[in-house]
Coordinates of C-alpha atoms in Angstrom, one line a residue:
Chain A
M1 CA 0.0 0.0 0.0
S2 CA 1.5 3.3 -1.0
S3 CA -0.2 5.3 1.7
L4 CA -2.0 4.7 5.0
R5 CA -5.7 5.9 5.2
V6 CA -6.6 6.8 8.8
L7 CA -10.1 7.7 10.1
G8 CA -9.8 9.8 13.2
I9 CA -12.8 10.0 15.5
D10 CA -13.3 12.7 18.2
P11 CA -16.2 11.0 20.1
G12 CA -19.2 12.9 21.3
L13 CA -23.0 12.8 21.4
T14 CA -23.7 16.4 20.3
R15 CA -20.8 16.7 17.9
C16 CA -18.6 13.6 16.9
G17 CA -15.7 14.8 14.7
V18 CA -14.7 12.5 11.9
G19 CA -11.6 13.0 9.7
V20 CA -9.9 10.9 7.1
V21 CA -6.4 11.5 5.9
D22 CA -4.0 9.6 3.6
V23 CA -0.4 9.6 4.9
A24 CA 2.4 8.7 2.5
R25 CA 5.6 6.9 3.6
N26 CA 7.4 10.2 3.7
R27 CA 4.8 11.4 6.1
T28 CA 3.1 13.8 3.7
A29 CA -0.6 13.9 4.5
T30 CA -3.6 14.6 2.3
L31 CA -7.1 15.4 3.4
V32 CA -9.7 12.9 2.2
H33 CA -12.8 13.8 4.3
V34 CA -13.7 15.9 7.3
G35 CA -17.1 16.3 9.0
V36 CA -19.0 16.3 12.2
V37 CA -21.8 13.8 13.0
R38 CA -24.4 15.4 15.2
S39 CA -27.3 14.3 17.4
A40 CA -29.9 16.4 19.1
P41 CA -29.6 16.7 22.9
E42 CA -33.4 16.2 23.3
M43 CA -33.3 12.8 21.7
P44 CA -33.2 9.6 23.9
I45 CA -29.7 8.5 24.5
A46 CA -30.1 5.3 22.6
E47 CA -31.4 7.2 19.5
R48 CA -28.4 9.6 19.8
L49 CA -25.9 6.7 19.8
A50 CA -27.7 5.1 16.8
T51 CA -27.4 8.4 14.9
I52 CA -23.7 8.7 15.7
A53 CA -23.3 5.1 14.6
R54 CA -25.0 5.7 11.3
G55 CA -22.8 8.7 10.6
I56 CA -19.6 6.7 11.4
R57 CA -20.8 3.8 9.2
E58 CA -21.3 6.2 6.3
V59 CA -17.7 7.4 6.6
L60 CA -16.5 3.8 6.9
D61 CA -18.5 2.9 3.7
A62 CA -17.4 5.9 1.7
H63 CA -13.7 5.9 2.6
S64 CA -12.6 2.4 3.7
P65 CA -10.0 3.4 6.1
D66 CA -7.0 1.1 6.9
V67 CA -7.2 2.0 10.6
V68 CA -9.4 3.9 13.0
A69 CA -8.0 6.2 15.7
V70 CA -10.3 7.3 18.5
E71 CA -9.7 9.7 21.3
R72 CA -9.1 8.0 24.6
V73 CA -11.7 9.0 27.1
F74 CA -10.9 9.9 30.7
A75 CA -13.2 10.8 33.6
Q76 CA -12.3 14.4 34.0
H77 CA -14.2 17.4 35.5
N78 CA -17.6 17.0 33.9
L79 CA -18.5 13.4 34.8
H80 CA -21.9 13.7 33.2
S81 CA -20.6 14.5 29.7
V82 CA -17.8 12.0 30.1
T83 CA -20.3 9.2 30.3
G84 CA -21.8 10.2 26.9
T85 CA -18.4 10.7 25.4
A86 CA -17.4 7.2 26.6
Q87 CA -20.6 5.7 25.2
A88 CA -19.9 7.3 21.8
S89 CA -16.3 6.1 21.9
G90 CA -17.5 2.6 22.7
V91 CA -19.8 2.7 19.6
A92 CA -16.9 3.9 17.4
L93 CA -14.5 1.3 18.5
M94 CA -17.0 -1.5 18.2
L95 CA -17.9 -0.4 14.6
A96 CA -14.3 -0.5 13.6
A97 CA -13.8 -4.0 15.1
E98 CA -17.0 -5.3 13.5
R99 CA -15.5 -4.6 10.1
G100 CA -12.1 -6.0 11.0
I101 CA -10.5 -2.6 10.9
P102 CA -7.7 -2.1 13.5
A103 CA -8.6 0.5 16.1
A104 CA -6.3 2.5 18.4
T105 CA -6.9 5.1 21.1
H106 CA -4.8 8.2 21.7
T107 CA -4.9 10.7 24.6
P108 CA -5.6 14.3 23.8
S109 CA -2.0 15.3 25.0
E110 CA -0.5 12.6 22.7
V111 CA -2.5 14.1 19.8
K112 CA -1.5 17.7 20.6
A113 CA 2.2 16.7 21.0
A114 CA 2.1 14.8 17.7
V115 CA 0.8 17.7 15.6
T116 CA 2.1 20.8 17.5
G117 CA 5.0 19.5 19.4
Y118 CA 3.4 20.6 22.6
G119 CA 1.1 18.4 24.7
S120 CA -0.9 21.3 26.2
A121 CA -1.4 23.1 22.9
D122 CA -4.7 25.0 22.6
K123 CA -7.4 24.3 20.0
R124 CA -6.3 27.2 17.8
Q125 CA -2.7 25.8 17.6
V126 CA -4.0 22.4 16.6
Q127 CA -6.3 23.9 13.9
T128 CA -3.3 26.0 12.6
M129 CA -1.1 23.0 12.3
I130 CA -3.8 20.8 10.7
Q131 CA -4.3 23.6 8.1
R132 CA -0.6 23.7 7.4
V133 CA 0.0 20.0 7.3
L134 CA -2.9 19.3 5.0
R135 CA -2.4 22.5 3.0
L136 CA -5.9 23.7 3.5
D137 CA -7.2 27.1 2.4
A138 CA -8.7 27.8 5.8
L139 CA -8.7 26.6 9.4
P140 CA -10.6 23.3 9.7
Q141 CA -13.9 24.1 11.4
P142 CA -15.4 23.3 13.9
A143 CA -12.7 22.4 16.4
D144 CA -14.1 18.8 16.7
A145 CA -13.3 18.3 13.0
A146 CA -9.8 19.5 13.5
D147 CA -9.4 17.2 16.5
A148 CA -10.5 14.3 14.4
L149 CA -7.9 15.1 11.7
A150 CA -5.2 15.6 14.4
L151 CA -6.1 12.1 15.9
A152 CA -5.7 10.6 12.4
L153 CA -2.3 12.3 11.9
C154 CA -1.1 11.4 15.4
H155 CA -1.8 7.8 14.7
A156 CA -0.3 7.8 11.2
W157 CA 2.8 9.5 12.5
G158 CA 3.3 7.0 15.3
G159 CA 2.2 9.1 18.3
G160 CA 0.9 6.9 21.1
A161 CA 2.3 4.3 23.4
S162 CA 5.7 6.0 23.5
A163 CA 4.1 9.4 24.2
Q164 CA 2.2 7.9 27.1
A165 CA 5.3 6.2 28.5
H166 CA 7.8 8.9 28.2
G167 CA 5.9 12.2 28.4
A168 CA 4.8 14.2 25.5
D169 CA 7.8 16.3 24.5
T170 CA 10.5 13.6 24.4
S171 CA 8.2 11.3 22.4
L172 CA 8.4 13.4 19.2
T173 CA 9.7 11.7 16.2
P174 CA 12.3 13.7 14.2
A175 CA 9.6 14.7 11.7
Q176 CA 7.2 15.8 14.4
R177 CA 10.0 17.8 16.0
A178 CA 10.7 19.4 12.6
W179 CA 7.1 20.4 12.3
A180 CA 7.0 21.7 15.8
D181 CA 10.1 23.8 15.2
A182 CA 8.7 25.1 12.0
E183 CA 5.5 26.0 13.8
K184 CA 7.4 27.9 16.5
R185 CA 9.3 29.8 13.9
T186 CA 6.1 30.7 12.1
R187 CA 4.4 31.7 15.3
R188 CA 7.2 34.1 16.2
A189 CA 7.3 35.5 12.7
R190 CA 3.6 36.1 12.8
V191 CA 3.8 37.8 16.2
A192 CA 6.6 40.0 15.0
R193 CA 4.5 41.1 12.0
T194 CA 1.4 42.1 14.1
Chain B
M1 CA -49.9 -8.1 23.9
S2 CA -50.6 -10.2 26.8
S3 CA -47.3 -9.7 28.5
L4 CA -44.3 -7.4 28.2
R5 CA -40.9 -9.0 27.3
V6 CA -38.0 -7.0 28.7
L7 CA -34.3 -7.5 28.2
G8 CA -32.2 -6.3 31.1
I9 CA -28.5 -5.6 30.4
D10 CA -25.9 -5.0 33.2
P11 CA -23.2 -3.6 31.0
G12 CA -19.6 -4.6 31.4
L13 CA -16.5 -5.6 29.4
T14 CA -15.4 -8.6 31.3
R15 CA -18.9 -9.8 32.2
C16 CA -22.1 -8.3 30.6
G17 CA -25.2 -9.7 32.2
V18 CA -28.2 -10.3 30.0
G19 CA -31.6 -11.4 31.3
V20 CA -35.0 -11.6 29.6
V21 CA -38.3 -11.9 31.4
D22 CA -41.9 -11.9 30.5
V23 CA -44.1 -9.8 32.8
A24 CA -47.9 -10.2 32.7
R25 CA -50.4 -7.4 33.4
N26 CA -50.8 -8.7 37.0
R27 CA -47.0 -8.3 37.3
T28 CA -46.3 -12.0 37.4
A29 CA -42.9 -12.5 35.9
T30 CA -41.5 -15.5 34.1
L31 CA -37.8 -16.2 33.2
V32 CA -37.1 -16.4 29.5
H33 CA -33.4 -16.3 29.3
V34 CA -30.4 -15.4 31.5
G35 CA -26.7 -15.3 30.7
V36 CA -23.5 -13.5 30.8
V37 CA -21.6 -12.2 27.7
R38 CA -17.8 -12.3 28.4
S39 CA -14.8 -10.8 26.7
A40 CA -11.2 -11.5 27.6
P41 CA -9.3 -8.6 29.3
E42 CA -6.3 -9.2 27.2
M43 CA -8.2 -8.5 23.9
P44 CA -8.0 -5.0 22.4
I45 CA -10.8 -2.8 23.6
A46 CA -12.5 -2.6 20.2
E47 CA -12.6 -6.4 19.9
R48 CA -14.0 -6.7 23.4
L49 CA -16.8 -4.3 22.5
A50 CA -17.5 -6.1 19.3
T51 CA -17.7 -9.4 21.3
I52 CA -20.2 -7.9 23.7
A53 CA -22.2 -6.6 20.8
R54 CA -22.3 -10.0 19.1
G55 CA -23.6 -11.5 22.3
I56 CA -26.3 -8.9 22.8
R57 CA -27.4 -9.3 19.2
E58 CA -27.8 -13.0 19.7
V59 CA -30.1 -12.4 22.6
L60 CA -32.1 -9.8 20.6
D61 CA -32.4 -12.2 17.7
A62 CA -33.4 -15.2 19.9
H63 CA -35.9 -13.5 22.2
S64 CA -37.2 -10.3 20.4
P65 CA -37.7 -8.2 23.5
D66 CA -40.3 -5.4 23.5
V67 CA -38.0 -3.1 25.4
V68 CA -34.4 -3.0 26.6
A69 CA -33.4 -1.8 30.1
V70 CA -29.7 -0.9 30.7
E71 CA -28.1 0.0 33.9
R72 CA -27.2 3.7 34.1
V73 CA -23.5 4.3 34.4
F74 CA -22.1 6.8 36.8
A75 CA -18.5 7.8 37.3
Q76 CA -17.9 6.3 40.7
H77 CA -14.8 5.2 42.6
N78 CA -13.0 3.2 39.9
L79 CA -12.8 5.7 37.0
H80 CA -10.9 3.3 34.8
S81 CA -13.5 0.6 34.8
V82 CA -16.3 3.1 34.6
T83 CA -15.0 4.1 31.1
G84 CA -15.3 0.4 30.0
T85 CA -18.7 0.0 31.5
A86 CA -19.9 3.2 29.8
Q87 CA -18.5 2.1 26.5
A88 CA -20.4 -1.3 26.8
S89 CA -23.6 0.5 27.8
G90 CA -23.3 2.8 24.8
V91 CA -23.0 -0.3 22.6
A92 CA -26.1 -1.9 24.2
L93 CA -28.3 1.2 23.9
M94 CA -27.2 1.7 20.3
L95 CA -28.0 -1.9 19.3
A96 CA -31.6 -1.5 20.8
A97 CA -32.2 1.8 19.0
E98 CA -30.9 0.4 15.7
R99 CA -33.6 -2.3 15.9
G100 CA -36.3 0.2 16.8
I101 CA -36.6 -1.2 20.3
P102 CA -37.2 1.3 23.0
A103 CA -34.4 1.5 25.6
A104 CA -34.4 2.9 29.1
T105 CA -31.8 3.3 31.8
H106 CA -32.2 2.7 35.5
T107 CA -29.8 3.5 38.3
P108 CA -28.6 0.6 40.6
S109 CA -30.6 2.0 43.5
E110 CA -33.8 2.2 41.5
V111 CA -33.3 -1.4 40.5
K112 CA -32.6 -2.5 44.1
A113 CA -35.6 -0.6 45.4
A114 CA -37.8 -2.1 42.7
V115 CA -37.0 -5.7 43.6
T116 CA -36.1 -5.6 47.2
G117 CA -37.9 -2.5 48.5
Y118 CA -34.5 -1.1 49.7
G119 CA -32.3 1.0 47.5
S120 CA -29.1 -0.1 49.2
A121 CA -29.8 -3.8 49.2
D122 CA -26.8 -6.1 48.8
K123 CA -26.2 -8.5 45.9
R124 CA -27.5 -11.5 47.9
Q125 CA -30.8 -9.8 48.7
V126 CA -31.3 -9.0 45.0
Q127 CA -30.4 -12.6 44.0
T128 CA -32.8 -13.9 46.7
M129 CA -35.7 -11.8 45.5
I130 CA -35.0 -12.6 41.8
Q131 CA -35.1 -16.3 42.7
R132 CA -38.4 -15.9 44.5
V133 CA -40.1 -13.6 41.9
L134 CA -39.1 -15.9 39.0
R135 CA -39.7 -19.1 41.0
L136 CA -36.2 -20.4 40.3
D137 CA -34.8 -23.6 41.8
A138 CA -31.6 -21.8 42.8
L139 CA -30.1 -18.3 43.2
P140 CA -29.4 -16.8 39.8
Q141 CA -25.6 -16.9 39.2
P142 CA -23.4 -15.0 38.7
A143 CA -24.5 -11.7 40.3
D144 CA -24.2 -9.9 36.9
A145 CA -27.0 -12.3 35.6
A146 CA -29.2 -11.5 38.6
D147 CA -28.6 -7.8 38.1
A148 CA -29.7 -8.1 34.5
L149 CA -32.9 -9.8 35.5
A150 CA -33.5 -7.3 38.3
L151 CA -33.1 -4.5 35.7
A152 CA -35.6 -6.1 33.5
L153 CA -38.1 -6.5 36.4
C154 CA -37.5 -2.9 37.6
H155 CA -38.4 -1.6 34.2
A156 CA -41.5 -3.8 33.8
W157 CA -42.8 -2.8 37.2
G158 CA -42.4 0.8 36.5
G159 CA -39.3 1.6 38.5
G160 CA -37.5 4.6 37.1
A161 CA -38.1 8.3 36.7
S162 CA -40.2 8.6 39.8
A163 CA -37.6 6.6 41.9
Q164 CA -35.1 9.1 40.7
A165 CA -37.1 12.1 41.5
H166 CA -38.5 11.1 44.9
G167 CA -36.0 8.8 46.5
A168 CA -36.0 5.1 46.3
D169 CA -38.3 4.2 49.2
T170 CA -41.2 6.5 48.5
S171 CA -41.2 5.5 44.9
L172 CA -42.4 2.0 45.4
T173 CA -45.6 1.0 43.7
P174 CA -48.1 -0.8 45.9
A175 CA -47.1 -4.1 44.2
Q176 CA -43.4 -3.4 44.9
R177 CA -44.2 -2.5 48.5
A178 CA -46.1 -5.8 48.9
W179 CA -43.1 -7.7 47.6
A180 CA -40.8 -5.8 49.9
D181 CA -43.0 -6.4 52.9
A182 CA -43.3 -10.2 52.0
E183 CA -39.5 -10.3 51.6
K184 CA -39.0 -8.6 55.1
R185 CA -41.4 -11.1 56.7
T186 CA -39.7 -14.1 55.0
R187 CA -36.3 -12.8 56.1
R188 CA -37.5 -12.5 59.7
A189 CA -39.0 -15.9 59.5
R190 CA -35.8 -17.4 58.2
V191 CA -33.7 -15.7 60.7
A192 CA -36.1 -17.0 63.4
R193 CA -35.6 -20.6 62.1
T194 CA -31.8 -20.5 61.9

């Protein structure tokens, strides 16, 4: 296979980000598809999950990814919304496995480190790097969509287990570090201009 | 329809309890099916969820329930296992909705109150009441299977929203209270005998 097609999924009930990228051996990435699957908060939870499942199946059917990368869910501050996010992530992982597609999970800080070089990067930094890496005309919108693309890139570029084990910054591959350095230079340049 | 067929699901990755009961208008309940769907802890999470999904689909196919009742997941003490439980519950709810079967969630204390009259009942009390209500020769084993049957009975007997709103004890229906009183009398009688 000349390139790896990765579907990134940022799980959620109200907005579930889905992004598909092709990543070549030389790590060049190309946008294939990006979108957000939505379900209405007033719907029963089971219907919401079925709606999310339908949207994810459509992306699987349309784009046949080689691998699926899903954001790893942690119980954080908002315990209520974490349950819904975990439920959506469970559906996403199950759908991949049912089709025999390998599925992986990545933490938010792994993903941020992989695409910006900094595990605590803000949403704008992630969007900016995604725009640059995928050579897009505008920032990917909304943020959930950018996060899904970032997940896909993180997986393709090998972010993951090592990032978890060794901390975000030391886990960067040379290519990721090069990107991160380029991004820092650009940011400085932009600040200098304004 | 002469009776309501309810599938209760106690979600989990290692053991997911599934129990089907028929409940007549006079609230008499009959066991249809009980079992536990298991997945091996060493399997990847996506494969585990697909295994759980396969087991639930088999029960849906074999027994065509009118409604599905799933235990509501809260982030409790063990945040790690809660994520897996929430993921399994999401899969269960989604599978019901995909088949157009109504799905409801009930909290553990609603379920305990519905079948024992006491929202903090222990597992043994729940198993004992399930054995009695369903006229079983032995205690339902393992506890996950008993919990799944208790969920199904709780739903059929109308435990739920009111129990949440008004506290477990005041929410008992007359029939539930009758069961609870009978259970208390039996327990006293048994204690007196031993």
